[in-house]
CSV table of C-alpha atoms and ligand atoms in Angstrom, one decimal:
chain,number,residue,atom,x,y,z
W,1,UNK,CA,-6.7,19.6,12.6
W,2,UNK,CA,-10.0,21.0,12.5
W,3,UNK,CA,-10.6,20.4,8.5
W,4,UNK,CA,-10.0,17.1,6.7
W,5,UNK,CA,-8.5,17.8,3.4
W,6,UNK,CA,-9.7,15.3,0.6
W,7,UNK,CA,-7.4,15.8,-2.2
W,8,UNK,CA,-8.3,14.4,-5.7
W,9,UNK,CA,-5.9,12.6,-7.9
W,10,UNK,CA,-6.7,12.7,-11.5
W,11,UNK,CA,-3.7,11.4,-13.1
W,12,UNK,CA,-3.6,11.2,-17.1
W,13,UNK,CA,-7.1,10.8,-17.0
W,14,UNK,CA,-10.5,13.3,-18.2
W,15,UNK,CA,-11.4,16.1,-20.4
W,16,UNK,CA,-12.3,19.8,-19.9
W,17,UNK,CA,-15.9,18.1,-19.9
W,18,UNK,CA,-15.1,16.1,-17.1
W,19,UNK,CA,-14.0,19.1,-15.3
W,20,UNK,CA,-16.9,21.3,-16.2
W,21,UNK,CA,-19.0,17.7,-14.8
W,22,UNK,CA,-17.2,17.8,-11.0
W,23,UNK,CA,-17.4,21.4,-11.4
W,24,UNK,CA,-21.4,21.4,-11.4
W,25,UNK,CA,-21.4,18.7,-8.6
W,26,UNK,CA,-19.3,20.5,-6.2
W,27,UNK,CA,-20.9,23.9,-6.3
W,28,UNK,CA,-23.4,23.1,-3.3
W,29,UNK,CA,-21.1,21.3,-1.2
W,30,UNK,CA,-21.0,23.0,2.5
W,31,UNK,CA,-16.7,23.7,2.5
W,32,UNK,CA,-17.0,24.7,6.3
W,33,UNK,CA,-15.8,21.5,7.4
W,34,UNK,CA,-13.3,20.0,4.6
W,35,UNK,CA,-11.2,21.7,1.9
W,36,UNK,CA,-11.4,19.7,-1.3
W,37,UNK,CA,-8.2,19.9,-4.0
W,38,UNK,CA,-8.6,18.7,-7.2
W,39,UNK,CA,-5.3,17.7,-8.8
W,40,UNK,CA,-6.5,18.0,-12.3
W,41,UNK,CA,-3.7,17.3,-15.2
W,42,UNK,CA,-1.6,20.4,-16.1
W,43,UNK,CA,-3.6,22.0,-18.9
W,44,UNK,CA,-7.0,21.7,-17.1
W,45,UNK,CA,-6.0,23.8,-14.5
W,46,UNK,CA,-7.0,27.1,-16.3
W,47,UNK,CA,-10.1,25.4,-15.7
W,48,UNK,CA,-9.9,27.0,-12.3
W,49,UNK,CA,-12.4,29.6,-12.3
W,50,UNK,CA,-15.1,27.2,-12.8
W,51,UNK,CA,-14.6,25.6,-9.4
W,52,UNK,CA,-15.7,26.2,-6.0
W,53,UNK,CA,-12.8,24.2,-4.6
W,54,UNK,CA,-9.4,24.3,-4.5
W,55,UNK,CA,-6.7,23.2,-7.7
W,56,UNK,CA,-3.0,21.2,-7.8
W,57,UNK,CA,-1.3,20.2,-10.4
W,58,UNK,CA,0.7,16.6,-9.9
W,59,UNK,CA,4.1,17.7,-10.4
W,60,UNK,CA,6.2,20.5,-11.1
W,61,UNK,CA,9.9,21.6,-12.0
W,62,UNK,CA,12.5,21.0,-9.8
W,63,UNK,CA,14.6,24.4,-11.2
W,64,UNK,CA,13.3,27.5,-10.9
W,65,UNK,CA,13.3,28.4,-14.7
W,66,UNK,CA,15.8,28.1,-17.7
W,67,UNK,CA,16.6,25.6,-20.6
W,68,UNK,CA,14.6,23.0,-19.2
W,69,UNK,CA,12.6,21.7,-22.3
W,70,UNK,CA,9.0,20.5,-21.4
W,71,UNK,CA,9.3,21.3,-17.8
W,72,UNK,CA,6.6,23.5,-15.7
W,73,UNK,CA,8.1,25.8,-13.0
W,74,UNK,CA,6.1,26.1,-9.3
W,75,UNK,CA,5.6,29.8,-9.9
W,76,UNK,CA,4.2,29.4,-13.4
W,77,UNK,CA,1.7,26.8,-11.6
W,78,UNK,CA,0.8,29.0,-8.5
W,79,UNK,CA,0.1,31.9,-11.5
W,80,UNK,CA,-2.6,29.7,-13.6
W,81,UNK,CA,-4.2,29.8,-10.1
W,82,UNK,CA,-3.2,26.2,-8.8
W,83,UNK,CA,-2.2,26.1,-4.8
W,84,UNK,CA,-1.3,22.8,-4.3
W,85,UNK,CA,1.1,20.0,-6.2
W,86,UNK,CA,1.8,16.5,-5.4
W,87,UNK,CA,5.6,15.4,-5.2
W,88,UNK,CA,7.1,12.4,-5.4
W,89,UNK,CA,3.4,10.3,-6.2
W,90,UNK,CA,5.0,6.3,-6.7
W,91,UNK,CA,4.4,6.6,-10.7
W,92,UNK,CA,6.5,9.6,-10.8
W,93,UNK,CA,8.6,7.5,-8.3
W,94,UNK,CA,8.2,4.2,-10.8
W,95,UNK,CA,8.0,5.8,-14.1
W,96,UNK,CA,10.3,8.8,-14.3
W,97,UNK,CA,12.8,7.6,-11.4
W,98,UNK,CA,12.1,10.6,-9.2
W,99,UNK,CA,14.7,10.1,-6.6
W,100,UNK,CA,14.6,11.5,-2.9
W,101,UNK,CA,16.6,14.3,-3.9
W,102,UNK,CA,14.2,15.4,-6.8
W,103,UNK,CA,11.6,15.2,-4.7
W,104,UNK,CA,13.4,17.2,-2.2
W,105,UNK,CA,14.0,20.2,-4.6
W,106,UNK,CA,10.7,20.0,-6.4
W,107,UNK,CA,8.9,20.6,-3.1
W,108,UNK,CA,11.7,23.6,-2.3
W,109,UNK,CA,10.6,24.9,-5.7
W,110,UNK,CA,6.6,24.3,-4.5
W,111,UNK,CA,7.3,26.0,-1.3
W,112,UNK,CA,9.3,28.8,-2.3
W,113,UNK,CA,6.7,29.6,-4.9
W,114,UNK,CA,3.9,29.8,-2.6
W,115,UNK,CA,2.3,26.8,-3.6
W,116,UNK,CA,1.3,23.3,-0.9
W,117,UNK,CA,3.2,20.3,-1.7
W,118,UNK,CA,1.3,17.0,-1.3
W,119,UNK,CA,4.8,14.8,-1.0
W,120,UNK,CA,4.2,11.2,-1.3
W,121,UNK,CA,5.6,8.4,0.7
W,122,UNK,CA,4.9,5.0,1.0
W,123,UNK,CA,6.6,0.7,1.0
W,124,UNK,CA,6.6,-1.5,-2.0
W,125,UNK,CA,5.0,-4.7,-1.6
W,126,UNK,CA,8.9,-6.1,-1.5
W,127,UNK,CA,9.7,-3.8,1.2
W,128,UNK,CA,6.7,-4.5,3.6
W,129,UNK,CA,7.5,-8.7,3.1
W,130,UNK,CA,11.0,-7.7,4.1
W,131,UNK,CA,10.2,-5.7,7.1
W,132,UNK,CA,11.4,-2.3,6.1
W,133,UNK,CA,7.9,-0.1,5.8
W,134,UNK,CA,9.3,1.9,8.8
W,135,UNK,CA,12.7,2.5,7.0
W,136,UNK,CA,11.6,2.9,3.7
W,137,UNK,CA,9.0,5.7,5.0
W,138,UNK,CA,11.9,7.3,7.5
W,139,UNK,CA,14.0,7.7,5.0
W,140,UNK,CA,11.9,9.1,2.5
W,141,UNK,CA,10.4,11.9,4.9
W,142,UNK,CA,13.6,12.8,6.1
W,143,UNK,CA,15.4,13.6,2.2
W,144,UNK,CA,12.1,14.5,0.9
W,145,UNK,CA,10.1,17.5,3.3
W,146,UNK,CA,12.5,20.5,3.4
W,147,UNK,CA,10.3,21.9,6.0
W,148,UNK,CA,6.9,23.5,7.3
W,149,UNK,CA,4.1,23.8,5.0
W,150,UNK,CA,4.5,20.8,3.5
W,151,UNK,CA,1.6,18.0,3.7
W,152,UNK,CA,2.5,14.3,3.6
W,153,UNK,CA,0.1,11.8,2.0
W,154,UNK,CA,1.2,8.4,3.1
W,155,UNK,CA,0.4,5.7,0.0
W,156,UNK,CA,1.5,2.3,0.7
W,157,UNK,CA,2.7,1.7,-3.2
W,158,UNK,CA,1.0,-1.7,-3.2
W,159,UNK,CA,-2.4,-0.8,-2.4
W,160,UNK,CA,-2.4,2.1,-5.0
W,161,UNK,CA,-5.6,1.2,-7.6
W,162,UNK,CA,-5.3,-2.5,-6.7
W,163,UNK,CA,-8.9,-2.0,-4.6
W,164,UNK,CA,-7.5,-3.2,-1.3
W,165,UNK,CA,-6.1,-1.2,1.9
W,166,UNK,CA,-3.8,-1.8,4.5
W,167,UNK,CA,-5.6,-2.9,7.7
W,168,UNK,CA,-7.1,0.3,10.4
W,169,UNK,CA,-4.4,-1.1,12.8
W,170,UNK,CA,-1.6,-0.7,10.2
W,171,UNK,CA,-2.5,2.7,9.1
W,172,UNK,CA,-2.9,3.6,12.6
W,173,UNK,CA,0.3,2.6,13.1
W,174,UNK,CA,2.0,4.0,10.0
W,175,UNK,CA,0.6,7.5,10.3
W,176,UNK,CA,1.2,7.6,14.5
W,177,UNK,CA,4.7,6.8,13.2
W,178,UNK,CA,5.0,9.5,10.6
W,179,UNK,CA,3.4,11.8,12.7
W,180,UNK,CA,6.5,11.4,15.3
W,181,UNK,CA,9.2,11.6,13.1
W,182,UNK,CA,7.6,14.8,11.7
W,183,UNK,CA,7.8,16.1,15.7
W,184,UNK,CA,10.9,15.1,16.2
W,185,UNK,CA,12.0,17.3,12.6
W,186,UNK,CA,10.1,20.0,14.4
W,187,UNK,CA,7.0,19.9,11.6
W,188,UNK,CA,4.7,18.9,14.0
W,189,UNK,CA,1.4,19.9,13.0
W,190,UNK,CA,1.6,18.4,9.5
W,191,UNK,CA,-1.2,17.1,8.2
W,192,UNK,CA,-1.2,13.3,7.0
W,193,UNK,CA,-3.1,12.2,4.2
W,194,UNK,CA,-4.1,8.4,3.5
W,195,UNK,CA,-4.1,7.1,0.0
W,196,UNK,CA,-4.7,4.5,-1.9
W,197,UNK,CA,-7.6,2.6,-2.8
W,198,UNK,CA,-9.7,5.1,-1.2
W,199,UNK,CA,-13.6,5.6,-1.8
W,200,UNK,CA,-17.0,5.8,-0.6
W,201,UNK,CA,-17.5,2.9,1.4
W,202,UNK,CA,-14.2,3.2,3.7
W,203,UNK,CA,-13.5,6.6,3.7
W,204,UNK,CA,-15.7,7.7,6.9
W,205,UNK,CA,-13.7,4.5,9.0
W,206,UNK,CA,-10.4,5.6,7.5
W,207,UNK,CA,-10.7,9.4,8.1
W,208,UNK,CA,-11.4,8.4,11.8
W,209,UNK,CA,-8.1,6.9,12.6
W,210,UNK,CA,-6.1,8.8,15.1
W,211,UNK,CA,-3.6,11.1,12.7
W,212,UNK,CA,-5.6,10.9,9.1
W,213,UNK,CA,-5.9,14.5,8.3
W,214,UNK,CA,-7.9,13.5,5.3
W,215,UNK,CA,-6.8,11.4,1.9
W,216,UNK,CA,-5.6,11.3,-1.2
W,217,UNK,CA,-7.8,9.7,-3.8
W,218,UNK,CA,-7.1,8.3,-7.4
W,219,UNK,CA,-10.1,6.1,-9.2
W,220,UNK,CA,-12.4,7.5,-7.2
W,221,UNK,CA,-12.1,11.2,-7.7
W,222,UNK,CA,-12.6,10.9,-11.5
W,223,UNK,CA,-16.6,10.8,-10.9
W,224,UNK,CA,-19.1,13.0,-9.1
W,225,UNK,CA,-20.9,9.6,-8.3
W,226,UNK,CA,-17.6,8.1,-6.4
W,227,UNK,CA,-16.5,11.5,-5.1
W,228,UNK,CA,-19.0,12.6,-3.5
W,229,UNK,CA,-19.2,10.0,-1.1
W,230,UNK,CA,-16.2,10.7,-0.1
W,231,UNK,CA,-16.9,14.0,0.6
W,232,UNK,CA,-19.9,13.1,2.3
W,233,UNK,CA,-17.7,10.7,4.8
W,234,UNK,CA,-16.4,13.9,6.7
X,301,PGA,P1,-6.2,5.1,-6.0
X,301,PGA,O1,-4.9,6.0,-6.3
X,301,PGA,O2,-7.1,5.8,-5.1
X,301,PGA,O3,-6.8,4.9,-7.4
X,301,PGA,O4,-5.7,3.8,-5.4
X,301,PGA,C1,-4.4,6.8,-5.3
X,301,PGA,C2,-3.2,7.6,-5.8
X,301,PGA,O5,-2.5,7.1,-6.7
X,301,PGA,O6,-3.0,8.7,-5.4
């Protein structure tokens, strides 16, 4: 992996004057060593044309089209311009009940549509007291990445906005432990994001553990002044 990839997260959360903000503060940045995605909510992404990086959206159908009130297809995403979507994030897990299976067919629809799925995995506080992170994040990878072109961001569900991060050693561990069960699925190659609680002042150590491809930030993505640092980390 030659580029990190530092993916934005914006969740519910700016206006098209926020956009047109992170817009003016990314037009100078040198993109030869990083690709920057910002996953702006849906109706921002028209936005588009305005930025020098690239766009995702945070979710998308898991059918292709039909009487699916509300819902927005992959290929209607990937037309507004977007190339990448995250899957599966823990609030989609947490708040909508997004299953493995769902996850599993909305980043069929992604891939099939032409667009990057960001799929999401990652251990409750529950399941790391009990032991099971390695399960819990097996499992998941194995019902949620249909296959290659896919890129994982592994978010330990605990440590999402709460301003604290596992330890180097554990997400050392984690990601060499994704990254094998991704060889033995034959997707070796994938690239592995970090998230969680991820900004300016940890990013440069975090991005240097072995198999961090880049991360996947929340909070601090919202601002030029958080962001940037981040950027400046690579
Ligand atoms: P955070 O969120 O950086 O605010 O912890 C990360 C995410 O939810 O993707």
């Amino acid at each position: 992996m030659d580029k990190k990839i530092i993916a934005g997260n914006w969740k519910m959360n700016g206006n098209m004057d926020a956009v047109a903000l992170m817009a003016d503060a990314l037009k100078n940045i040198d993109l030869s060593h990083v690709t920057i995605v910002l996953c702006l909510p849906m109706p921002f992404v028209g936005a588009s044309a305005i930025l020098s990086v690239e766009t995702g959206v945070q979710d998308c159908s898991a059918h292709e089209s039909g009487a699916y009130t509300g819902e927005v297809s992959a290929r209607m995403i990937s037309e507004i311009g977007a190339k990448y979507v995250i899957i599966g994030h823990s609030e989609r897990r947490q708040y909508h009940n997004e299953t493995n299976l769902v996850i599993a067919e909305k980043a069929k629809q992604a891939l099939k549509s032409g667009l990057i799925p960001i799929i999401c995995v990652g251990e409750t506080m529950e399941e790391k007291q009990a032991g099971e992170t390695n399960t819990v994040i097996e499992k998941q990878i194995r019902e949620c990445v249909p296959g290659k072109g896919a890129i994982i961001a592994y978010e330990p569900r605990w440590a999402i906005g709460a301003g604290m991060t596992p330890s180097n050693e554990e997400i050392k561990r984690e990601h060499g432990f994704i990254a094998e069960i991704l060889e033995s699925m034959g997707l070796g190659g994938t690239p592995i994001l970090y998230g969680a609680s991820v900004k300016g002042g940890n990013a440069a150590e975090i991005m240097s553990i072995p198999n961090v491809d880049g991360v996947l930030v929340g909070g601090a993505s919202l601002k030029a002044e958080d962001f940037l640092p981040i950027i400046q980390a690579v």
